[in-house]
GROMACS .gro file of C-alpha atoms in nm:
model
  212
    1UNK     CA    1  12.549  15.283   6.108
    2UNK     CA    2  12.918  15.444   6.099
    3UNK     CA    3  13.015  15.600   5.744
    4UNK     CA    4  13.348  15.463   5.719
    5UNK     CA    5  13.417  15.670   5.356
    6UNK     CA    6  13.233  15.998   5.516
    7UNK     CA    7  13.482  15.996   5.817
    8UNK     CA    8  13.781  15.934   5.535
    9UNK     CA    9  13.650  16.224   5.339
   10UNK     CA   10  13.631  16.462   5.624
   11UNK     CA   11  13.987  16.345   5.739
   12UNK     CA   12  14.144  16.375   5.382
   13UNK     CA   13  13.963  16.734   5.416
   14UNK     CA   14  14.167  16.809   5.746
   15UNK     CA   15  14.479  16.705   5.614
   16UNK     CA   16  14.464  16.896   5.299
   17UNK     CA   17  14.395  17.189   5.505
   18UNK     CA   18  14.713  17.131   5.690
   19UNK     CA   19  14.504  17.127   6.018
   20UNK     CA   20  14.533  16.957   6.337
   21UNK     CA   21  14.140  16.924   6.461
   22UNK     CA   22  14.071  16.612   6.621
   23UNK     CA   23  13.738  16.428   6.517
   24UNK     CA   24  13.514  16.352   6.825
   25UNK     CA   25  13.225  16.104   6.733
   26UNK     CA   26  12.945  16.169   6.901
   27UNK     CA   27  12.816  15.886   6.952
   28UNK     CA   28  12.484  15.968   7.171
   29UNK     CA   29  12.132  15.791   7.094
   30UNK     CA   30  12.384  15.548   6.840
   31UNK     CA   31  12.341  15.152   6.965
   32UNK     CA   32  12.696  14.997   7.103
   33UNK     CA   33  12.736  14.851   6.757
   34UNK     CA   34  12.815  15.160   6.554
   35UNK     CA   35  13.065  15.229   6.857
   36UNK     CA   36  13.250  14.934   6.767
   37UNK     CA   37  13.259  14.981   6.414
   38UNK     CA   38  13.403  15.294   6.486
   39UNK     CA   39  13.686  15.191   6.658
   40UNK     CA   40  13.770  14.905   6.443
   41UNK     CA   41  13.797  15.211   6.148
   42UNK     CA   42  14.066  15.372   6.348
   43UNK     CA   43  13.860  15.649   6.559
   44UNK     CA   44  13.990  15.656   6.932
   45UNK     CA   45  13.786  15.988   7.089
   46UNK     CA   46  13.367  15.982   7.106
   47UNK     CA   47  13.176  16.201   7.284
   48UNK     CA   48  12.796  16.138   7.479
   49UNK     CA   49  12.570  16.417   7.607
   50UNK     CA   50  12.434  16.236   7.913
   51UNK     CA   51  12.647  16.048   8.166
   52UNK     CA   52  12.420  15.710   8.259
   53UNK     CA   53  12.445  15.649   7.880
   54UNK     CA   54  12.802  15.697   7.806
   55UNK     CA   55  12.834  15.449   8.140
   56UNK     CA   56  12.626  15.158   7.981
   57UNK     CA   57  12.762  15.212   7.623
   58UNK     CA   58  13.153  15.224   7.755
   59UNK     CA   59  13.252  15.148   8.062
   60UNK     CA   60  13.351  14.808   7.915
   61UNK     CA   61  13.506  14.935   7.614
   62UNK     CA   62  13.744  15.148   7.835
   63UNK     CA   63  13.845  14.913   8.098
   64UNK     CA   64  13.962  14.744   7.787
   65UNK     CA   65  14.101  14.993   7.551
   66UNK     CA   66  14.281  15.264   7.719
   67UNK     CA   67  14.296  15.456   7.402
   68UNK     CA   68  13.969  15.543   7.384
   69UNK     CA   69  13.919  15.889   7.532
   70UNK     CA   70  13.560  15.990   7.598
   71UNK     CA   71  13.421  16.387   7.598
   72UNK     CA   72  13.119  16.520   7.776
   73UNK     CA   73  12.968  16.690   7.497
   74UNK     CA   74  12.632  16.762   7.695
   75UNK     CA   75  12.499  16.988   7.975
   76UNK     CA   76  12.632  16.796   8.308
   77UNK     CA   77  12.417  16.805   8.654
   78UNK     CA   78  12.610  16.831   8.986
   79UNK     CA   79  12.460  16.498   9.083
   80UNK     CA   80  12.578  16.340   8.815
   81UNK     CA   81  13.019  16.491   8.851
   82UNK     CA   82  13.178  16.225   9.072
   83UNK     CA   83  13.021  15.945   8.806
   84UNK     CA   84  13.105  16.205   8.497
   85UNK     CA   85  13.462  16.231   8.623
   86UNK     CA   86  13.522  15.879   8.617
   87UNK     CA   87  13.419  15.839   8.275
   88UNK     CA   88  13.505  16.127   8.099
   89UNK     CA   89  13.848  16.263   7.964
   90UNK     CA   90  13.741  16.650   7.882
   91UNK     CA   91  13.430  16.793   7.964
   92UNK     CA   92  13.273  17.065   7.718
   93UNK     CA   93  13.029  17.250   7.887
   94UNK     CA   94  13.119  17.444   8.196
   95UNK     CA   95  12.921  17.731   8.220
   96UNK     CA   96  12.870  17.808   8.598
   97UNK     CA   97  13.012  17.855   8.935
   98UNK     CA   98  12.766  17.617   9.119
   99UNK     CA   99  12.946  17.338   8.862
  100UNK     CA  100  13.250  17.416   9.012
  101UNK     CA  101  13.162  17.424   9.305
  102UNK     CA  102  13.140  17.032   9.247
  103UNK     CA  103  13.424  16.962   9.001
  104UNK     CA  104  13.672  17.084   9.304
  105UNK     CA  105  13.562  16.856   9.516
  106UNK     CA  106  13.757  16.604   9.364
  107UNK     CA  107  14.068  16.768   9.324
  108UNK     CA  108  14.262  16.401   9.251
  109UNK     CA  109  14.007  16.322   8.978
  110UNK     CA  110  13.953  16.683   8.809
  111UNK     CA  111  14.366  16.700   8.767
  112UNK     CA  112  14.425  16.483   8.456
  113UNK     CA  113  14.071  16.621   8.320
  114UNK     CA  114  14.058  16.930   8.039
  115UNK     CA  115  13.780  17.155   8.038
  116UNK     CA  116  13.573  17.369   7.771
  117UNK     CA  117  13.407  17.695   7.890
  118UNK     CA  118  13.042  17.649   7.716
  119UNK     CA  119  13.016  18.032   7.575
  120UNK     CA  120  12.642  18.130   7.448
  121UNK     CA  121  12.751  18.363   7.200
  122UNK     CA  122  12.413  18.364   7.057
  123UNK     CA  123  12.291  18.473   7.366
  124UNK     CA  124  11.992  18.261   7.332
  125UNK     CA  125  11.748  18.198   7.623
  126UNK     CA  126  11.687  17.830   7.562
  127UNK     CA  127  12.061  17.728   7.581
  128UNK     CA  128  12.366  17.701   7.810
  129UNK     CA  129  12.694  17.869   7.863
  130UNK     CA  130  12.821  18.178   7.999
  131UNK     CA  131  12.766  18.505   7.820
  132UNK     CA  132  13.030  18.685   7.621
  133UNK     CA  133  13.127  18.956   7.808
  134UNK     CA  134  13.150  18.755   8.130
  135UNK     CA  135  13.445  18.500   8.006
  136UNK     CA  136  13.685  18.668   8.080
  137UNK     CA  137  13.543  18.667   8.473
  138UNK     CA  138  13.436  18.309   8.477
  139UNK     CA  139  13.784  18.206   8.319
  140UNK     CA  140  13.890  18.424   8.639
  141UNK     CA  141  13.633  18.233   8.871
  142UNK     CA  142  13.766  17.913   8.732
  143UNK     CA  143  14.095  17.987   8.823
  144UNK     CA  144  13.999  18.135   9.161
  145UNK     CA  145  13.842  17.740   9.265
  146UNK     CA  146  14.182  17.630   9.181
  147UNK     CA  147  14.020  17.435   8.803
  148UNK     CA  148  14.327  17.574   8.616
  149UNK     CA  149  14.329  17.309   8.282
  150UNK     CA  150  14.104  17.538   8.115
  151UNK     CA  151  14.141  17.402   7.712
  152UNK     CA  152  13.966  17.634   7.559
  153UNK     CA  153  13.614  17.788   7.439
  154UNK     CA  154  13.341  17.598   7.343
  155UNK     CA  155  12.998  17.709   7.133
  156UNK     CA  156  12.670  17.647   6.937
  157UNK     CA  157  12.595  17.879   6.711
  158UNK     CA  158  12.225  17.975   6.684
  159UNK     CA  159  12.084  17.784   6.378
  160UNK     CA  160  11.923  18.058   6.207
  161UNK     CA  161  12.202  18.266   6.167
  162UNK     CA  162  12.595  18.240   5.994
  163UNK     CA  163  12.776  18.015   6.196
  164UNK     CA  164  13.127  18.221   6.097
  165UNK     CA  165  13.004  18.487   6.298
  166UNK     CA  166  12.959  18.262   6.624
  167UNK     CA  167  13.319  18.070   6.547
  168UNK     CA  168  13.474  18.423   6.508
  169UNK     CA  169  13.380  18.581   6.779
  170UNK     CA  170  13.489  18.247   6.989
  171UNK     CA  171  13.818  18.266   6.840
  172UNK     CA  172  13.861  18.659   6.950
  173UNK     CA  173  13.766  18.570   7.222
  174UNK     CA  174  14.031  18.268   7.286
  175UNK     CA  175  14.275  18.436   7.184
  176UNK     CA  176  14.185  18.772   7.382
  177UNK     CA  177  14.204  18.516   7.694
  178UNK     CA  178  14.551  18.350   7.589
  179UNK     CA  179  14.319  18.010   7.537
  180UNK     CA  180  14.399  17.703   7.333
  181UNK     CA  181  14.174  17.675   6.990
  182UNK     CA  182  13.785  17.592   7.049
  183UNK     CA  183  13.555  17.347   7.062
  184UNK     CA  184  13.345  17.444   6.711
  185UNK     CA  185  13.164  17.282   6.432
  186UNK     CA  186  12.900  16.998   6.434
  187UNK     CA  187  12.741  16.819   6.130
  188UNK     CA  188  12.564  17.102   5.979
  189UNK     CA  189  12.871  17.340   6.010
  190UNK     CA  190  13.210  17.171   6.028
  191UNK     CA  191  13.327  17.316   5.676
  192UNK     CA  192  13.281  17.655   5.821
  193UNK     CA  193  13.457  17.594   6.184
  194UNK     CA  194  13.746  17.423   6.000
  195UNK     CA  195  13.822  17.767   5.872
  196UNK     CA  196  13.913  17.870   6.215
  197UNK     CA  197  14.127  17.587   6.314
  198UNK     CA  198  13.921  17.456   6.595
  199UNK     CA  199  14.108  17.193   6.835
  200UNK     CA  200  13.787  16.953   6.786
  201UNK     CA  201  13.498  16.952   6.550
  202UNK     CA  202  13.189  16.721   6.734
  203UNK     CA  203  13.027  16.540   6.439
  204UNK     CA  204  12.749  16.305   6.509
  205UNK     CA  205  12.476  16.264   6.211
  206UNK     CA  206  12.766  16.334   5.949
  207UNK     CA  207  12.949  16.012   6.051
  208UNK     CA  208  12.676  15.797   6.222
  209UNK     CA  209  12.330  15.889   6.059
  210UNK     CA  210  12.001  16.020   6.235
  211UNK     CA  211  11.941  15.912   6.567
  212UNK     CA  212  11.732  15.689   6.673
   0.00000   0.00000   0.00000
């Protein structure tokens, strides 16, 4: 169920800060009805982890509402980009060349998209994204395929260690690259990202519950 006051709080939070993050729902594993409820409480950008579901849950919804912008806040397949680009406004986890490979494909669809490099700055083994020290070449690579509306950086921070740590070193980074703010801060961590100014903060269990 949505937390109408909880998503209040958390904006009354931003604007005392003087900040501009952007909320992005994510609304993954959440039924169609706390979707609604959301939007009806004034929230216009969600984001789903897996493309078949964000298809069932919205494709109506945005035929209809043409405010509603929609993230990919999940690992996408290369089977799965010519459906992902018709859904999706900004995708948040690009983290290799065979990826792009695909996205170019489509240069009339990929030109109105914005795109998050996935960094693992944790360098973990079980997750996604491109290592540290090779940003600056895949921002480079990215470039080279001719995907030039880069937004910025994107991370998870491991969760057994200080997430400031992980949003710092994604800020250096963005700003060693000339990038817009990140992509930081989930439930468990937003308080901490807003310290950095991220561009988005991806809050799911915060605003919507567990998931089913």
């Amino acid at each position: 169920m949505f937390d109408l006051k909880k998503y209040q709080k958390i904006r009354e939070i931003i604007n005392n800060l003087g900040k501009k993050t952007k909320i992005i729902a994510i609304s993954k594993n959440h039924p169609l009805s706390d979707v609604v409820s959301a939007i009806s409480s004034g929230l216009q950008i969600f984001g789903e982890n897996r493309v078949q579901e964000a298809k069932l849950k919205f494709e109506n919804i945005l035929s209809k509402q043409k405010n509603i912008k929609l993230h990919l806040t999940g690992p996408l397949q290369t089977n799965k980009v010519k459906q992902a680009l018709e859904l999706f406004d900004v995708f948040h986890t690009l983290d290799r060349e065979k990826l792009l490979k695909e996205l170019v494909k489509f240069p009339e669809k990929i030109k109105n998209k914005s795109f998050f490099i996935q960094v693992n700055t944790g360098k973990e083994a079980t997750k996604s994204g491109v290592m540290p020290e090779e940003t600056f070449f895949f921002l480079q690579l990215c470039r080279s395929y001719g995907l030039k509306n880069i937004s910025g950086l994107m991370c998870i921070p491991p969760i057994n260690e200080d997430p400031k740590k992980h949003f710092r070193l994604i800020c250096d980074l963005s700003q060693d690259l000339g990038l817009g703010n990140p992509s930081i801060g989930m439930s468990s961590d937003y308080l901490e990202a807003l310290e950095f100014n991220p561009q988005y903060i991806r809050l799911g269990t915060v605003l919507f519950g567990k998931r089913i």
